[in-house]
mmCIF file of C-alpha atoms in Angstrom:
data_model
loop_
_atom_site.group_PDB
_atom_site.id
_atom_site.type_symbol
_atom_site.label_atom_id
_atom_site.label_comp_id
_atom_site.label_asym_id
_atom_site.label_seq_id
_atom_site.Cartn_x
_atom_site.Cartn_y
_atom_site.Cartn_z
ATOM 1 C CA UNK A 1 140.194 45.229 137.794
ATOM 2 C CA UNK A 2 142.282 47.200 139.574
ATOM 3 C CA UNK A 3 143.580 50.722 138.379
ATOM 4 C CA UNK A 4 146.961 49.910 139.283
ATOM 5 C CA UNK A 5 147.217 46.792 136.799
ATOM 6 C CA UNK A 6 145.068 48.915 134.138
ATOM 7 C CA UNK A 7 148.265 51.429 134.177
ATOM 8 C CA UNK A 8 150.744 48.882 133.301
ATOM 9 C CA UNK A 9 152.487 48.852 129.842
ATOM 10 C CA UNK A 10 154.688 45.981 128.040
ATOM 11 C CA UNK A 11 157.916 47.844 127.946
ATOM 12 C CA UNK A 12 157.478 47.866 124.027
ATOM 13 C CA UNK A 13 154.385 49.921 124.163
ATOM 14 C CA UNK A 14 156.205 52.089 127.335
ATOM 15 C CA UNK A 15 158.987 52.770 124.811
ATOM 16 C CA UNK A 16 156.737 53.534 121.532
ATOM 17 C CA UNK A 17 154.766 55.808 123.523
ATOM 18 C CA UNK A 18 158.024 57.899 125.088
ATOM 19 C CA UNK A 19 159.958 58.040 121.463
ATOM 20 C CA UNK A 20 160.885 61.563 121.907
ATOM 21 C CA UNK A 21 162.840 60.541 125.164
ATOM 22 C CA UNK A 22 163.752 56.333 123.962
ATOM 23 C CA UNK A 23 163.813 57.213 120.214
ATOM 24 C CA UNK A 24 165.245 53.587 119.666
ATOM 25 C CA UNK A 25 165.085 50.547 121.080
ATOM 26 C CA UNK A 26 168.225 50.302 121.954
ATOM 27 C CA UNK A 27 168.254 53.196 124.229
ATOM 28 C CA UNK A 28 165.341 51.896 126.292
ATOM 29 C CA UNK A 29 167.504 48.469 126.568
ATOM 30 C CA UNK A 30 170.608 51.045 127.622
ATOM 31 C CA UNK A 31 168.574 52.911 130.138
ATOM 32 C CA UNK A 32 167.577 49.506 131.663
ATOM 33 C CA UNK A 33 170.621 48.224 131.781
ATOM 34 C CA UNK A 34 172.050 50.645 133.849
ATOM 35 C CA UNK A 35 169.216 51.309 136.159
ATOM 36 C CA UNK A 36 167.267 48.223 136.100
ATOM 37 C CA UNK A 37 167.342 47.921 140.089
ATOM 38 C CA UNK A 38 166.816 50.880 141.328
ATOM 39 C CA UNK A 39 163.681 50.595 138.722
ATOM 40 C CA UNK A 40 162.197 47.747 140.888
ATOM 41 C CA UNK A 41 162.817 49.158 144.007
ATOM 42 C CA UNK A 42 161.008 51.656 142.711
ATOM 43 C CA UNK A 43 158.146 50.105 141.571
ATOM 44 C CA UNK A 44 158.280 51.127 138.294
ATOM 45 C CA UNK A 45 159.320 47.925 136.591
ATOM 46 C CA UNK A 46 157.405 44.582 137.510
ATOM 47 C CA UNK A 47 157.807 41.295 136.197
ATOM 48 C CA UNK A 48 154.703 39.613 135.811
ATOM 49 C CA UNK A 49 154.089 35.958 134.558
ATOM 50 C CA UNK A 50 157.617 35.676 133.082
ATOM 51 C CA UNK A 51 157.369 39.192 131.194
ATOM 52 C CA UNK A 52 158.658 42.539 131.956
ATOM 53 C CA UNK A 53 155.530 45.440 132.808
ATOM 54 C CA UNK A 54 156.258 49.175 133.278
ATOM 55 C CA UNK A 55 154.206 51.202 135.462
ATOM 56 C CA UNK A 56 154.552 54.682 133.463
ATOM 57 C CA UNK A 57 154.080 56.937 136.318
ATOM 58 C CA UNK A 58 156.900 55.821 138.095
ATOM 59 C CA UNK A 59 158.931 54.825 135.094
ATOM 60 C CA UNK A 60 158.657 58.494 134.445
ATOM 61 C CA UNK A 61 159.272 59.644 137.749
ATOM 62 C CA UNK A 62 162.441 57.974 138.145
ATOM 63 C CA UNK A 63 164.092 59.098 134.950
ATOM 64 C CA UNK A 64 162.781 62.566 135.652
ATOM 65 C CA UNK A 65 164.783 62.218 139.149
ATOM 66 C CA UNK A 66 167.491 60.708 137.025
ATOM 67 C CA UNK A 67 167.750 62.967 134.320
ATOM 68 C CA UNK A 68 167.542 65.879 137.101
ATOM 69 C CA UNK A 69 170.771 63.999 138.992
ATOM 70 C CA UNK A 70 172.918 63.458 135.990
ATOM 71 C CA UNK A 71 172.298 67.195 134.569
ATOM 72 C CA UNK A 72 173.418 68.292 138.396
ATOM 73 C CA UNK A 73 176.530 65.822 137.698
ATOM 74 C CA UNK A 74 177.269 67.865 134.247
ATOM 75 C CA UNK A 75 176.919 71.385 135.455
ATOM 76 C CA UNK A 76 179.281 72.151 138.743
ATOM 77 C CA UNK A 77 177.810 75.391 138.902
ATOM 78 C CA UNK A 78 174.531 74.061 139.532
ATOM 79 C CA UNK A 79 175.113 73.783 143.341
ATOM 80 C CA UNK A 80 173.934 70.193 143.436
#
């Protein structure tokens, strides 16, 4: 099997396992909501016999990059 489909999470176990970032359910389903396609350009959220799959890495990646943009967004004196 591939390593690439070994990777993948159900977005339930995604969220449990990044609690400190998603601490509810809801916030995951927020997140989602407001980014979901940019996540599948991205790669980073697949939908795969009818079901929704993460790929972590670049889950993470994008709300790193995310998180990064809206921070610049919130501090003018950043420069960004």
């Amino acid at each position: 099997m591939s390593d690439q489909l070994l990777r993948l999470k159900t977005l339930q176990a995604y969220g449990a396992e990044r609690e400190h970032v998603f601490p509810s359910k809801t916030s995951l389903a927020w997140f989602l909501r407001r980014h979901k396609p940019a996540l599948i350009q991205a790669g980073a959220l697949l939908m795969i016999t009818g079901r929704w799959f993460v790929d972590p890495e670049k889950f993470d990646d994008y709300v790193i990059s995310e998180g990064r943009s809206a921070a610049a967004r919130h501090d003018p004196e950043s420069g960004e």
